[in-house]
Amino acid sequence: MSKVFDIIEKEQNRQNKTIELIASENFVSEDVRRALASCLTNKYSEGYPTDRYSGHKGRYYGGCQFVDELEEYCCDLWRKVFDTDYHVNVQPHSGSSANLAAYMAVLKPGDTILSMRLSDGGHLTHGSPVNIVGKIFHVVNYDLTADGFIDYADIERKIRDCKPALVLAGASAYSRIIDFAAIRASIEKVCAELGDEAYRPYFMVDMAHIAGLVAGQAHPSPFGIADIVTTTTHKTLRGARGGLIFCRKELAGKIDSGVFPCCQGGALQHAVAGKAVTAEEACTPEYREYIRRVVRNSKAMCDEFIRLGYRIVTGGTDNHLFVIDLSETHPHLTGKRVQDTLDKHDITVNKNCVPFDKRSPVETSGIRIGTAAMTTKGYKEADFEAVARRIDAIIRTMN
Ligand code: DSN
């Protein structure tokens, strides 16, 4: 037997025994795994099944009748999950691919993107200088308030001053509701001041972290507000690893061309199948109840850390995650040391920069904690509170 299966078994054992608190991870259903491991991995399918919105002329390979049916079914399901009539492209291999394809679809190299910086809770693909996005485009970041909240006044100021071609909302480590409507209102206000013809940026939302909450109506929806919405399907959506791009219908041709042929070749139809099963599951009342529990558990665990004397960025959480800032309460500890020590106790977290962090992204002064994965495993509020106390007891032993 291949050595690979030994390694997979070791990883399965690790997943069985650890307390998984990485905010971007989850455990998929057996049906998702069956779809991912199916014969669809054998099939090439460059192109798209129809030219419904985008004008594309179909596939570049024969034998695509069943993957055509699958991809159309998958698109219909995702529109149902988010109750939207936006066009959707289900081919991006990941969230990073989805974001790059979206930028390439509507921007020119050198255009300005206005986004949250990585160290404030943004994402590599929102324009970090070490990512291709930061190398191709000019990136301006909006700031946080002293308490770590998004500074909406700064967004409006920077739209007016920098005239970005694209305004981006979304984060990987932000624990509060994002007010998409306020950002749209700022865009409209600045456009009206300048005159519509002169300037009109795209508004894109990367909802990768909170997509499950949007589907479960536990976070305001960006649909009807943003021009483009990207997401992954494996975080709070609890599904196959991959990306999606939604857009207003008039952008469909640009977005589809941005994915294929600009950024990707053949679609991964086993991944499309996994995403379709994910969407079927996300439409159920059980999923909605799951999301409600994820948020309840996150608030309960966060409150327990506050009770134990920890400082949480923004002072709390509205969603599935929160970031503990160790810089004042435990100045001798780095996020990296805490992550490594918790690993030894079978608790998995990730180190995370905190706003205005004086440490590098390798060391960091914080850790990010999420409740989506262990809620899938059946943890309730009391379980998460007990894990908070266990983490505190471990941290107390560190000097
Ligand atoms: N940055 C990853 C995370 O949130 O863990 C996702 O790409």
mmCIF file of C-alpha atoms and ligand atoms in Angstrom:
data_model
loop_
_atom_site.group_PDB
_atom_site.id
_atom_site.type_symbol
_atom_site.label_atom_id
_atom_site.label_comp_id
_atom_site.label_asym_id
_atom_site.label_seq_id
_atom_site.Cartn_x
_atom_site.Cartn_y
_atom_site.Cartn_z
ATOM 1 C CA MET A 1 0.000 0.000 0.000
ATOM 2 C CA SER A 2 1.226 3.525 -0.751
ATOM 3 C CA LYS A 3 2.987 5.345 2.067
ATOM 4 C CA VAL A 4 0.474 8.127 1.466
ATOM 5 C CA PHE A 5 -2.266 6.151 3.221
ATOM 6 C CA ASP A 6 -0.103 5.759 6.327
ATOM 7 C CA ILE A 7 0.311 9.513 6.426
ATOM 8 C CA ILE A 8 -3.431 10.053 5.904
ATOM 9 C CA GLU A 9 -4.162 7.700 8.797
ATOM 10 C CA LYS A 10 -1.815 9.657 11.062
ATOM 11 C CA GLU A 11 -3.543 12.888 10.078
ATOM 12 C CA GLN A 12 -6.954 11.299 10.704
ATOM 13 C CA ASN A 13 -5.810 10.316 14.202
ATOM 14 C CA ARG A 14 -4.554 13.864 14.800
ATOM 15 C CA GLN A 15 -7.909 15.285 13.712
ATOM 16 C CA ASN A 16 -9.748 12.799 15.949
ATOM 17 C CA LYS A 17 -7.871 13.660 19.101
ATOM 18 C CA THR A 18 -7.190 17.412 18.862
ATOM 19 C CA ILE A 19 -9.433 20.305 19.832
ATOM 20 C CA GLU A 20 -9.575 22.202 16.535
ATOM 21 C CA LEU A 21 -9.914 25.949 17.001
ATOM 22 C CA ILE A 22 -8.496 27.271 13.714
ATOM 23 C CA ALA A 23 -11.192 29.687 12.557
ATOM 24 C CA SER A 24 -10.880 28.739 8.879
ATOM 25 C CA GLU A 25 -11.161 24.972 9.340
ATOM 26 C CA ASN A 26 -14.091 22.606 9.634
ATOM 27 C CA PHE A 27 -15.068 18.938 9.211
ATOM 28 C CA VAL A 28 -16.909 17.972 6.029
ATOM 29 C CA SER A 29 -19.649 15.365 5.708
ATOM 30 C CA GLU A 30 -19.144 11.879 4.276
ATOM 31 C CA ASP A 31 -21.144 12.957 1.210
ATOM 32 C CA VAL A 32 -18.728 15.827 0.513
ATOM 33 C CA ARG A 33 -15.812 13.403 0.812
ATOM 34 C CA ARG A 34 -17.504 10.918 -1.533
ATOM 35 C CA ALA A 35 -18.020 13.628 -4.139
ATOM 36 C CA LEU A 36 -14.396 14.780 -3.849
ATOM 37 C CA ALA A 37 -13.084 11.232 -4.256
ATOM 38 C CA SER A 38 -15.348 10.457 -7.247
ATOM 39 C CA CYS A 39 -14.594 9.618 -10.901
ATOM 40 C CA LEU A 40 -15.130 13.301 -11.729
ATOM 41 C CA THR A 41 -11.440 13.842 -11.025
ATOM 42 C CA ASN A 42 -10.777 12.066 -14.348
ATOM 43 C CA LYS A 43 -12.628 14.584 -16.504
ATOM 44 C CA TYR A 44 -11.286 17.627 -18.363
ATOM 45 C CA SER A 45 -13.789 20.448 -18.838
ATOM 46 C CA GLU A 46 -12.155 23.730 -19.837
ATOM 47 C CA GLY A 47 -14.814 26.353 -20.534
ATOM 48 C CA TYR A 48 -18.362 26.647 -19.262
ATOM 49 C CA PRO A 49 -21.536 24.645 -19.744
ATOM 50 C CA THR A 50 -23.633 27.447 -21.216
ATOM 51 C CA ASP A 51 -23.408 30.990 -22.505
ATOM 52 C CA ARG A 52 -26.393 32.000 -20.398
ATOM 53 C CA TYR A 53 -25.013 35.307 -19.174
ATOM 54 C CA SER A 54 -21.394 35.440 -20.138
ATOM 55 C CA GLY A 55 -21.492 34.695 -23.853
ATOM 56 C CA HIS A 56 -19.069 31.789 -23.503
ATOM 57 C CA LYS A 57 -19.412 29.112 -26.133
ATOM 58 C CA GLY A 58 -19.296 25.964 -24.047
ATOM 59 C CA ARG A 59 -16.529 23.430 -23.422
ATOM 60 C CA TYR A 60 -13.308 22.753 -25.254
ATOM 61 C CA TYR A 61 -13.621 18.946 -24.726
ATOM 62 C CA GLY A 62 -16.124 16.248 -25.651
ATOM 63 C CA GLY A 63 -17.924 14.058 -23.155
ATOM 64 C CA CYS A 64 -18.972 16.963 -20.950
ATOM 65 C CA GLN A 65 -22.715 16.316 -20.860
ATOM 66 C CA PHE A 66 -22.740 15.165 -17.232
ATOM 67 C CA VAL A 67 -20.267 17.694 -15.882
ATOM 68 C CA ASP A 68 -22.319 20.373 -17.668
ATOM 69 C CA GLU A 69 -25.380 19.178 -15.762
ATOM 70 C CA LEU A 70 -23.372 19.135 -12.530
ATOM 71 C CA GLU A 71 -21.929 22.633 -12.933
ATOM 72 C CA GLU A 72 -25.319 24.172 -13.764
ATOM 73 C CA TYR A 73 -26.879 22.383 -10.792
ATOM 74 C CA CYS A 74 -24.064 23.662 -8.566
ATOM 75 C CA CYS A 75 -24.567 27.274 -9.742
ATOM 76 C CA ASP A 76 -28.333 27.082 -9.144
ATOM 77 C CA LEU A 77 -27.785 25.697 -5.648
ATOM 78 C CA TRP A 78 -25.385 28.454 -4.612
ATOM 79 C CA ARG A 79 -27.834 31.131 -5.777
ATOM 80 C CA LYS A 80 -30.415 29.390 -3.582
ATOM 81 C CA VAL A 81 -28.052 29.284 -0.559
ATOM 82 C CA PHE A 82 -27.641 33.070 -0.659
ATOM 83 C CA ASP A 83 -31.123 33.820 -2.026
ATOM 84 C CA THR A 84 -29.659 35.827 -4.905
ATOM 85 C CA ASP A 85 -29.993 36.150 -8.658
ATOM 86 C CA TYR A 86 -26.315 37.119 -9.069
ATOM 87 C CA HIS A 87 -24.266 35.255 -11.666
ATOM 88 C CA VAL A 88 -21.990 32.672 -10.013
ATOM 89 C CA ASN A 89 -18.770 31.038 -11.156
ATOM 90 C CA VAL A 90 -18.078 27.818 -9.223
ATOM 91 C CA GLN A 91 -14.706 27.001 -10.792
ATOM 92 C CA PRO A 92 -12.138 28.901 -8.639
ATOM 93 C CA HIS A 93 -9.797 26.378 -7.058
ATOM 94 C CA SER A 94 -9.501 28.423 -3.863
ATOM 95 C CA GLY A 95 -10.343 31.747 -2.263
ATOM 96 C CA SER A 96 -7.026 33.141 -3.470
ATOM 97 C CA SER A 97 -7.778 32.084 -7.066
ATOM 98 C CA ALA A 98 -11.248 33.584 -6.785
ATOM 99 C CA ASN A 99 -9.883 36.926 -5.614
ATOM 100 C CA LEU A 100 -7.155 37.089 -8.255
ATOM 101 C CA ALA A 101 -9.610 36.193 -11.017
ATOM 102 C CA ALA A 102 -12.066 38.841 -9.805
ATOM 103 C CA TYR A 103 -9.396 41.565 -9.785
ATOM 104 C CA MET A 104 -8.088 40.503 -13.203
ATOM 105 C CA ALA A 105 -11.651 40.578 -14.535
ATOM 106 C CA VAL A 106 -12.373 44.206 -13.718
ATOM 107 C CA LEU A 107 -9.021 45.958 -13.089
ATOM 108 C CA LYS A 108 -5.890 46.840 -15.062
ATOM 109 C CA PRO A 109 -2.394 46.345 -13.631
ATOM 110 C CA GLY A 110 -1.512 49.407 -11.549
ATOM 111 C CA ASP A 111 -5.123 50.186 -10.588
ATOM 112 C CA THR A 112 -5.732 50.998 -6.929
ATOM 113 C CA ILE A 113 -7.430 48.588 -4.502
ATOM 114 C CA LEU A 114 -8.616 49.937 -1.123
ATOM 115 C CA SER A 115 -8.632 47.147 1.489
ATOM 116 C CA MET A 116 -7.937 46.140 5.085
ATOM 117 C CA ARG A 117 -4.251 45.419 5.757
ATOM 118 C CA LEU A 118 -3.198 41.861 6.537
ATOM 119 C CA SER A 119 -1.841 42.707 10.004
ATOM 120 C CA ASP A 120 -5.182 44.343 10.924
ATOM 121 C CA GLY A 121 -7.120 41.179 10.055
ATOM 122 C CA GLY A 122 -7.238 41.358 6.240
ATOM 123 C CA HIS A 123 -5.935 38.670 3.897
ATOM 124 C CA LEU A 124 -2.803 38.067 1.817
ATOM 125 C CA THR A 125 -4.834 38.400 -1.383
ATOM 126 C CA HIS A 126 -6.229 41.777 -0.356
ATOM 127 C CA GLY A 127 -2.960 43.304 -1.498
ATOM 128 C CA SER A 128 -0.130 42.280 0.799
ATOM 129 C CA PRO A 129 3.180 43.231 -0.846
ATOM 130 C CA VAL A 130 4.354 39.602 -0.653
ATOM 131 C CA ASN A 131 1.343 38.370 -2.685
ATOM 132 C CA ILE A 132 0.921 38.679 -6.459
ATOM 133 C CA VAL A 133 -2.016 41.056 -5.855
ATOM 134 C CA GLY A 134 0.305 43.524 -4.115
ATOM 135 C CA LYS A 135 2.808 43.197 -6.945
ATOM 136 C CA ILE A 136 0.299 43.794 -9.778
ATOM 137 C CA PHE A 137 -1.946 46.438 -8.228
ATOM 138 C CA HIS A 138 -1.457 49.596 -6.190
ATOM 139 C CA VAL A 139 -2.859 48.956 -2.741
ATOM 140 C CA VAL A 140 -4.099 51.474 -0.182
ATOM 141 C CA ASN A 141 -5.268 50.258 3.227
ATOM 142 C CA TYR A 142 -7.962 51.730 5.417
ATOM 143 C CA ASP A 143 -7.304 51.923 9.123
ATOM 144 C CA LEU A 144 -8.896 50.546 12.254
ATOM 145 C CA THR A 145 -10.018 52.632 15.193
ATOM 146 C CA ALA A 146 -7.893 52.490 18.367
ATOM 147 C CA ASP A 147 -10.256 49.738 19.639
ATOM 148 C CA GLY A 148 -9.686 47.596 16.531
ATOM 149 C CA PHE A 149 -13.001 48.308 14.749
ATOM 150 C CA ILE A 150 -13.149 49.102 11.013
ATOM 151 C CA ASP A 151 -12.912 52.883 10.662
ATOM 152 C CA TYR A 152 -15.733 53.578 8.178
ATOM 153 C CA ALA A 153 -14.924 57.305 8.142
ATOM 154 C CA ASP A 154 -11.386 56.435 7.016
ATOM 155 C CA ILE A 155 -12.802 54.267 4.199
ATOM 156 C CA GLU A 156 -14.859 57.204 2.944
ATOM 157 C CA ARG A 157 -11.908 59.582 3.281
ATOM 158 C CA LYS A 158 -9.644 57.239 1.304
ATOM 159 C CA ILE A 159 -12.241 56.669 -1.421
ATOM 160 C CA ARG A 160 -12.359 60.457 -1.838
ATOM 161 C CA ASP A 161 -8.577 60.997 -1.629
ATOM 162 C CA CYS A 162 -7.197 57.916 -3.445
ATOM 163 C CA LYS A 163 -10.058 57.132 -5.862
ATOM 164 C CA PRO A 164 -9.523 53.374 -5.795
ATOM 165 C CA ALA A 165 -10.777 51.370 -8.786
ATOM 166 C CA LEU A 166 -12.020 48.735 -6.360
ATOM 167 C CA VAL A 167 -13.118 48.977 -2.732
ATOM 168 C CA LEU A 168 -12.754 45.659 -0.906
ATOM 169 C CA ALA A 169 -14.499 44.589 2.289
ATOM 170 C CA GLY A 170 -13.757 41.327 4.042
ATOM 171 C CA ALA A 171 -11.300 39.875 6.527
ATOM 172 C CA SER A 172 -9.716 36.732 7.933
ATOM 173 C CA ALA A 173 -9.444 37.871 11.526
ATOM 174 C CA TYR A 174 -12.173 40.413 12.273
ATOM 175 C CA SER A 175 -14.743 39.502 14.912
ATOM 176 C CA ARG A 176 -17.376 42.163 14.249
ATOM 177 C CA ILE A 177 -20.250 42.658 11.820
ATOM 178 C CA ILE A 178 -19.031 44.328 8.627
ATOM 179 C CA ASP A 179 -21.381 47.116 7.557
ATOM 180 C CA PHE A 180 -21.513 46.583 3.781
ATOM 181 C CA ALA A 181 -24.331 49.102 3.401
ATOM 182 C CA ALA A 182 -22.228 51.847 5.036
ATOM 183 C CA ILE A 183 -19.371 51.232 2.591
ATOM 184 C CA ARG A 184 -21.774 51.285 -0.364
ATOM 185 C CA ALA A 185 -23.242 54.557 0.962
ATOM 186 C CA SER A 186 -19.745 56.089 1.127
ATOM 187 C CA ILE A 187 -19.020 55.007 -2.457
ATOM 188 C CA GLU A 188 -22.290 56.542 -3.651
ATOM 189 C CA LYS A 189 -21.686 59.739 -1.678
ATOM 190 C CA VAL A 190 -18.196 60.282 -3.111
ATOM 191 C CA CYS A 191 -19.387 59.408 -6.644
ATOM 192 C CA ALA A 192 -22.221 61.923 -6.332
ATOM 193 C CA GLU A 193 -19.793 64.613 -5.161
ATOM 194 C CA LEU A 194 -17.508 63.946 -8.134
ATOM 195 C CA GLY A 195 -20.208 63.285 -10.756
ATOM 196 C CA ASP A 196 -21.049 59.701 -11.800
ATOM 197 C CA GLU A 197 -19.252 59.810 -15.151
ATOM 198 C CA ALA A 198 -15.982 60.896 -13.601
ATOM 199 C CA TYR A 199 -15.508 58.047 -11.157
ATOM 200 C CA ARG A 200 -17.181 54.758 -10.134
ATOM 201 C CA PRO A 201 -15.257 52.072 -8.235
ATOM 202 C CA TYR A 202 -16.272 48.423 -8.040
ATOM 203 C CA PHE A 203 -17.358 47.267 -4.593
ATOM 204 C CA MET A 204 -16.145 43.727 -3.861
ATOM 205 C CA VAL A 205 -16.795 41.700 -0.714
ATOM 206 C CA ASP A 206 -14.616 38.726 0.192
ATOM 207 C CA MET A 207 -16.920 36.939 2.626
ATOM 208 C CA ALA A 208 -14.772 33.772 2.882
ATOM 209 C CA HIS A 209 -14.867 33.646 6.675
ATOM 210 C CA ILE A 210 -18.443 34.713 7.270
ATOM 211 C CA ALA A 211 -20.115 33.074 4.247
ATOM 212 C CA GLY A 212 -21.728 30.426 6.442
ATOM 213 C CA LEU A 213 -23.100 33.158 8.689
ATOM 214 C CA VAL A 214 -24.498 35.016 5.666
ATOM 215 C CA ALA A 215 -26.125 31.767 4.457
ATOM 216 C CA GLY A 216 -27.510 31.141 7.958
ATOM 217 C CA GLN A 217 -28.716 34.758 8.308
ATOM 218 C CA ALA A 218 -26.362 35.426 11.216
ATOM 219 C CA HIS A 219 -24.558 38.258 9.372
ATOM 220 C CA PRO A 220 -25.933 40.912 6.961
ATOM 221 C CA SER A 221 -25.732 39.820 3.341
ATOM 222 C CA PRO A 222 -23.549 41.623 0.769
ATOM 223 C CA PHE A 223 -25.886 40.562 -2.069
ATOM 224 C CA GLY A 224 -27.677 43.499 -3.640
ATOM 225 C CA ILE A 225 -24.980 45.801 -2.217
ATOM 226 C CA ALA A 226 -21.626 44.594 -3.607
ATOM 227 C CA ASP A 227 -20.854 44.286 -7.326
ATOM 228 C CA ILE A 228 -18.706 41.178 -6.763
ATOM 229 C CA VAL A 229 -18.756 38.693 -3.877
ATOM 230 C CA THR A 230 -16.049 36.061 -3.443
ATOM 231 C CA THR A 231 -15.896 33.260 -0.917
ATOM 232 C CA THR A 232 -14.343 29.966 -0.010
ATOM 233 C CA THR A 233 -16.576 26.971 0.614
ATOM 234 C CA HIS A 234 -14.627 25.203 3.371
ATOM 235 C CA LYS A 235 -14.665 27.536 6.385
ATOM 236 C CA THR A 236 -17.994 28.291 8.062
ATOM 237 C CA LEU A 237 -19.717 26.849 4.975
ATOM 238 C CA ARG A 238 -18.269 23.502 6.136
ATOM 239 C CA GLY A 239 -17.718 22.076 2.680
ATOM 240 C CA ALA A 240 -15.299 21.064 -0.014
ATOM 241 C CA ARG A 241 -12.145 23.176 -0.240
ATOM 242 C CA GLY A 242 -12.532 25.754 -3.010
ATOM 243 C CA GLY A 243 -13.736 29.173 -4.118
ATOM 244 C CA LEU A 244 -16.767 30.880 -5.679
ATOM 245 C CA ILE A 245 -17.295 34.259 -7.341
ATOM 246 C CA PHE A 246 -20.709 35.928 -7.502
ATOM 247 C CA CYS A 247 -21.319 39.102 -9.475
ATOM 248 C CA ARG A 248 -24.017 41.328 -10.853
ATOM 249 C CA LYS A 249 -25.215 39.829 -14.158
ATOM 250 C CA GLU A 250 -23.661 42.581 -16.258
ATOM 251 C CA LEU A 251 -20.192 41.512 -15.028
ATOM 252 C CA ALA A 252 -20.708 37.807 -15.792
ATOM 253 C CA GLY A 253 -18.663 37.726 -19.013
ATOM 254 C CA LYS A 254 -15.732 39.562 -17.412
ATOM 255 C CA ILE A 255 -15.750 37.379 -14.305
ATOM 256 C CA ASP A 256 -15.993 34.116 -16.252
ATOM 257 C CA SER A 257 -13.088 35.179 -18.491
ATOM 258 C CA GLY A 258 -11.147 36.257 -15.401
ATOM 259 C CA VAL A 259 -11.373 32.687 -14.076
ATOM 260 C CA PHE A 260 -10.929 30.837 -17.398
ATOM 261 C CA PRO A 261 -8.824 31.438 -19.429
ATOM 262 C CA CYS A 262 -7.110 34.283 -17.518
ATOM 263 C CA CYS A 263 -6.212 32.652 -14.187
ATOM 264 C CA GLN A 264 -7.105 28.961 -14.459
ATOM 265 C CA GLY A 265 -7.271 26.122 -16.961
ATOM 266 C CA GLY A 266 -9.642 23.170 -16.644
ATOM 267 C CA ALA A 267 -12.249 23.159 -13.903
ATOM 268 C CA LEU A 268 -11.864 20.554 -11.138
ATOM 269 C CA GLN A 269 -15.218 18.804 -11.504
ATOM 270 C CA HIS A 270 -14.748 16.614 -8.422
ATOM 271 C CA ALA A 271 -14.358 19.904 -6.505
ATOM 272 C CA VAL A 272 -17.446 21.321 -8.235
ATOM 273 C CA ALA A 273 -19.310 18.196 -7.088
ATOM 274 C CA GLY A 274 -18.029 18.710 -3.538
ATOM 275 C CA LYS A 275 -19.187 22.324 -3.665
ATOM 276 C CA ALA A 276 -22.627 21.224 -4.911
ATOM 277 C CA VAL A 277 -23.039 18.815 -1.996
ATOM 278 C CA THR A 278 -21.877 21.611 0.337
ATOM 279 C CA ALA A 279 -24.576 23.886 -1.082
ATOM 280 C CA GLU A 280 -27.251 21.197 -0.687
ATOM 281 C CA GLU A 281 -26.295 20.921 2.978
ATOM 282 C CA ALA A 282 -26.179 24.714 3.481
ATOM 283 C CA CYS A 283 -29.817 24.988 2.338
ATOM 284 C CA THR A 284 -31.110 22.829 5.201
ATOM 285 C CA PRO A 285 -32.674 24.030 8.496
ATOM 286 C CA GLU A 286 -30.070 21.885 10.329
ATOM 287 C CA TYR A 287 -27.307 23.980 8.818
ATOM 288 C CA ARG A 288 -28.986 27.215 9.910
ATOM 289 C CA GLU A 289 -29.237 25.851 13.457
ATOM 290 C CA TYR A 290 -25.561 24.835 13.289
ATOM 291 C CA ILE A 291 -24.570 28.406 12.371
ATOM 292 C CA ARG A 292 -26.599 29.826 15.260
ATOM 293 C CA ARG A 293 -24.730 27.467 17.599
ATOM 294 C CA VAL A 294 -21.338 28.474 16.122
ATOM 295 C CA VAL A 295 -22.019 32.125 16.972
ATOM 296 C CA ARG A 296 -23.441 31.354 20.439
ATOM 297 C CA ASN A 297 -20.393 29.199 21.205
ATOM 298 C CA SER A 298 -17.995 31.882 19.999
ATOM 299 C CA LYS A 299 -19.601 34.514 22.270
ATOM 300 C CA ALA A 300 -19.584 32.127 25.244
ATOM 301 C CA MET A 301 -15.910 31.209 24.834
ATOM 302 C CA CYS A 302 -14.904 34.813 24.223
ATOM 303 C CA ASP A 303 -16.773 35.945 27.380
ATOM 304 C CA GLU A 304 -14.997 33.241 29.397
ATOM 305 C CA PHE A 305 -11.599 34.520 28.225
ATOM 306 C CA ILE A 306 -12.636 38.065 29.186
ATOM 307 C CA ARG A 307 -13.713 36.793 32.609
ATOM 308 C CA LEU A 308 -10.287 35.151 32.968
ATOM 309 C CA GLY A 309 -8.630 38.528 32.349
ATOM 310 C CA TYR A 310 -7.710 38.296 28.654
ATOM 311 C CA ARG A 311 -7.897 41.217 26.238
ATOM 312 C CA ILE A 312 -9.914 40.516 23.090
ATOM 313 C CA VAL A 313 -9.453 42.701 20.011
ATOM 314 C CA THR A 314 -12.580 44.977 19.821
ATOM 315 C CA GLY A 315 -13.629 43.645 23.242
ATOM 316 C CA GLY A 316 -15.806 40.806 21.929
ATOM 317 C CA THR A 317 -17.261 38.981 18.966
ATOM 318 C CA ASP A 318 -20.318 38.992 16.712
ATOM 319 C CA ASN A 319 -19.260 36.000 14.624
ATOM 320 C CA HIS A 320 -17.440 32.652 14.641
ATOM 321 C CA LEU A 321 -14.032 33.936 15.778
ATOM 322 C CA PHE A 322 -12.130 36.320 18.018
ATOM 323 C CA VAL A 323 -8.508 37.357 18.458
ATOM 324 C CA ILE A 324 -6.801 37.334 21.863
ATOM 325 C CA ASP A 325 -4.304 40.190 22.220
ATOM 326 C CA LEU A 326 -1.528 39.067 24.572
ATOM 327 C CA SER A 327 0.572 42.217 24.233
ATOM 328 C CA GLU A 328 -0.560 43.918 27.461
ATOM 329 C CA THR A 329 -1.682 41.026 29.634
ATOM 330 C CA HIS A 330 1.178 38.636 28.705
ATOM 331 C CA PRO A 331 3.928 40.807 27.184
ATOM 332 C CA HIS A 332 6.494 38.005 27.618
ATOM 333 C CA LEU A 333 4.512 35.636 25.340
ATOM 334 C CA THR A 334 4.304 35.553 21.552
ATOM 335 C CA GLY A 335 1.424 34.082 19.592
ATOM 336 C CA LYS A 336 3.870 31.581 18.128
ATOM 337 C CA ARG A 337 4.933 30.259 21.544
ATOM 338 C CA VAL A 338 1.329 29.910 22.667
ATOM 339 C CA GLN A 339 0.398 28.122 19.418
ATOM 340 C CA ASP A 340 3.346 25.705 19.771
ATOM 341 C CA THR A 341 2.622 25.016 23.445
ATOM 342 C CA LEU A 342 -1.090 24.403 22.827
ATOM 343 C CA ASP A 343 -0.129 22.023 20.005
ATOM 344 C CA LYS A 344 1.668 19.881 22.573
ATOM 345 C CA HIS A 345 -1.603 19.713 24.538
ATOM 346 C CA ASP A 346 -3.611 18.731 21.432
ATOM 347 C CA ILE A 347 -5.278 22.125 21.089
ATOM 348 C CA THR A 348 -4.874 23.644 17.616
ATOM 349 C CA VAL A 349 -4.972 27.422 17.150
ATOM 350 C CA ASN A 350 -3.056 29.846 14.961
ATOM 351 C CA LYS A 351 -0.876 32.755 15.941
ATOM 352 C CA ASN A 352 -2.245 36.038 14.638
ATOM 353 C CA CYS A 353 -1.094 39.630 14.434
ATOM 354 C CA VAL A 354 -3.134 42.065 16.500
ATOM 355 C CA PRO A 355 -3.865 45.612 15.324
ATOM 356 C CA PHE A 356 -0.775 47.833 15.762
ATOM 357 C CA ASP A 357 1.300 44.713 16.548
ATOM 358 C CA LYS A 358 4.953 45.445 17.324
ATOM 359 C CA ARG A 359 5.922 41.848 16.575
ATOM 360 C CA SER A 360 6.460 40.296 13.128
ATOM 361 C CA PRO A 361 3.858 38.021 11.460
ATOM 362 C CA VAL A 362 6.181 35.108 12.327
ATOM 363 C CA GLU A 363 6.053 35.814 16.078
ATOM 364 C CA THR A 364 2.836 37.886 16.544
ATOM 365 C CA SER A 365 1.247 39.098 19.781
ATOM 366 C CA GLY A 366 -2.032 37.260 19.404
ATOM 367 C CA ILE A 367 -3.878 34.052 18.732
ATOM 368 C CA ARG A 368 -7.041 33.621 16.675
ATOM 369 C CA ILE A 369 -9.741 31.262 17.906
ATOM 370 C CA GLY A 370 -12.764 29.982 15.988
ATOM 371 C CA THR A 371 -15.673 27.756 16.973
ATOM 372 C CA ALA A 372 -16.942 26.405 13.617
ATOM 373 C CA ALA A 373 -15.037 23.105 13.640
ATOM 374 C CA MET A 374 -15.694 21.995 17.235
ATOM 375 C CA THR A 375 -19.361 23.008 16.931
ATOM 376 C CA THR A 376 -19.528 20.491 14.078
ATOM 377 C CA LYS A 377 -18.109 17.933 16.529
ATOM 378 C CA GLY A 378 -20.969 18.698 18.927
ATOM 379 C CA TYR A 379 -19.330 21.080 21.415
ATOM 380 C CA LYS A 380 -21.738 23.336 23.296
ATOM 381 C CA GLU A 381 -21.224 26.605 25.206
ATOM 382 C CA ALA A 382 -20.094 24.849 28.408
ATOM 383 C CA ASP A 383 -17.540 22.789 26.445
ATOM 384 C CA PHE A 384 -16.048 25.901 24.877
ATOM 385 C CA GLU A 385 -15.930 27.650 28.273
ATOM 386 C CA ALA A 386 -14.087 24.626 29.672
ATOM 387 C CA VAL A 387 -11.585 24.763 26.774
ATOM 388 C CA ALA A 388 -11.005 28.469 27.517
ATOM 389 C CA ARG A 389 -10.178 27.579 31.127
ATOM 390 C CA ARG A 390 -7.870 24.791 29.949
ATOM 391 C CA ILE A 391 -6.035 27.161 27.589
ATOM 392 C CA ASP A 392 -5.704 29.677 30.439
ATOM 393 C CA ALA A 393 -4.277 26.985 32.742
ATOM 394 C CA ILE A 394 -1.682 26.070 30.067
ATOM 395 C CA ILE A 395 -0.773 29.711 29.455
ATOM 396 C CA ARG A 396 -0.291 30.225 33.208
ATOM 397 C CA THR A 397 2.457 27.581 33.156
ATOM 398 C CA MET A 398 4.404 29.551 30.491
ATOM 399 C CA ASN A 399 6.998 32.066 31.567
HETATM 400 N N1 DSN B 1 -5.825 33.087 5.820
HETATM 401 C C1 DSN B 1 -6.561 31.857 5.911
HETATM 402 C C2 DSN B 1 -7.263 31.792 7.206
HETATM 403 O O1 DSN B 1 -8.122 32.618 7.492
HETATM 404 O O2 DSN B 1 -6.923 30.916 7.984
HETATM 405 C C3 DSN B 1 -7.489 31.724 4.826
HETATM 406 O O3 DSN B 1 -6.876 31.887 3.612
#
